[in-house]
């Protein structure tokens, strides 16, 4: 089942996405839907419909309580860099103002000239720290700010930089191909089977640190092919089109736009 949060003339709405239409579920967004223990049953109800071609996607969960991200989590990429596989997940955080919808513009902050792409599989939690489903995310990063200190957060959570969506796809996830293109050129390609720490392991590990709430977002890490590691480095610029795709989950298409001076 495909679920989403869409923008409507009166606000946002949680919807179930069918072949050619989407059905409103009576909740303002997927975060609100997932707070119900019987959310899967509620996701099957009928309501007002919208043509899929007219949908304006908000972030899958517009205001999650937590956005947790994992670094250094693709086995082949770690080994090709000459590093040892980590014993524990590398965790950092984002905050909700960073999130944008699947087709929204990525805002390139005026203070950075080193914006980079990071295609990622993300999972969304349900009640009791369960996995409600999976979605597509790009952890667009300001590399110059990320490496100002040993802590990454400052480069990871600039406002309006992180596409997520378009759908939350429920059910088990088979190994899937993940990719990122910039202006049609393939930059990243890997299978989610290459993750060092898979979704279930990440849920277990994070849950020992703090409780996970319905609608929390966990980004599982990116494979090789980022612009920062290229010789010379490649940066995102005004007008670039970033396409982030995961087999079976959908894709995000986001145009980069330079932040307008305040």
mmCIF file of C-alpha atoms in Angstrom, residues 102-103 106 117-121 135-140 163-166 177-182 188 222 241-247 249-254:
data_model
loop_
_atom_site.group_PDB
_atom_site.id
_atom_site.type_symbol
_atom_site.label_atom_id
_atom_site.label_comp_id
_atom_site.label_asym_id
_atom_site.label_seq_id
_atom_site.Cartn_x
_atom_site.Cartn_y
_atom_site.Cartn_z
ATOM 1 C CA UNK A 102 9.280 14.836 -3.366
ATOM 2 C CA UNK A 103 9.014 17.505 -6.083
ATOM 3 C CA UNK A 106 16.069 22.163 -2.838
ATOM 4 C CA UNK A 117 23.758 14.747 -2.747
ATOM 5 C CA UNK A 118 23.251 11.568 -0.676
ATOM 6 C CA UNK A 119 20.553 9.154 -1.884
ATOM 7 C CA UNK A 120 19.126 7.092 0.975
ATOM 8 C CA UNK A 121 16.528 4.528 1.939
ATOM 9 C CA UNK A 135 10.374 5.904 1.579
ATOM 10 C CA UNK A 136 12.978 7.752 -0.501
ATOM 11 C CA UNK A 137 15.204 10.463 0.999
ATOM 12 C CA UNK A 138 18.163 12.556 -0.126
ATOM 13 C CA UNK A 139 20.388 13.788 2.699
ATOM 14 C CA UNK A 140 21.583 16.892 0.839
ATOM 15 C CA UNK A 163 13.533 15.690 -0.051
ATOM 16 C CA UNK A 164 11.510 12.795 1.339
ATOM 17 C CA UNK A 165 8.742 10.896 -0.397
ATOM 18 C CA UNK A 166 6.655 10.765 -2.427
ATOM 19 C CA UNK A 177 18.290 -0.720 -6.261
ATOM 20 C CA UNK A 178 18.928 2.825 -5.043
ATOM 21 C CA UNK A 179 20.247 5.564 -7.318
ATOM 22 C CA UNK A 180 20.852 9.292 -7.649
ATOM 23 C CA UNK A 181 21.119 11.258 -10.878
ATOM 24 C CA UNK A 182 22.156 14.893 -11.259
ATOM 25 C CA UNK A 188 25.124 6.778 -7.233
ATOM 26 C CA UNK A 222 24.249 6.587 1.474
ATOM 27 C CA UNK A 241 17.969 18.623 -11.133
ATOM 28 C CA UNK A 242 18.457 15.864 -8.540
ATOM 29 C CA UNK A 243 16.577 12.587 -9.101
ATOM 30 C CA UNK A 244 16.589 10.117 -6.211
ATOM 31 C CA UNK A 245 15.099 6.708 -6.966
ATOM 32 C CA UNK A 246 14.525 3.435 -5.104
ATOM 33 C CA UNK A 247 13.061 0.457 -6.916
ATOM 34 C CA UNK A 249 9.332 2.992 -3.593
ATOM 35 C CA UNK A 250 9.231 5.765 -6.178
ATOM 36 C CA UNK A 251 11.423 8.744 -6.877
ATOM 37 C CA UNK A 252 12.010 12.365 -5.934
ATOM 38 C CA UNK A 253 12.693 15.034 -8.560
ATOM 39 C CA UNK A 254 14.046 18.233 -7.044
#
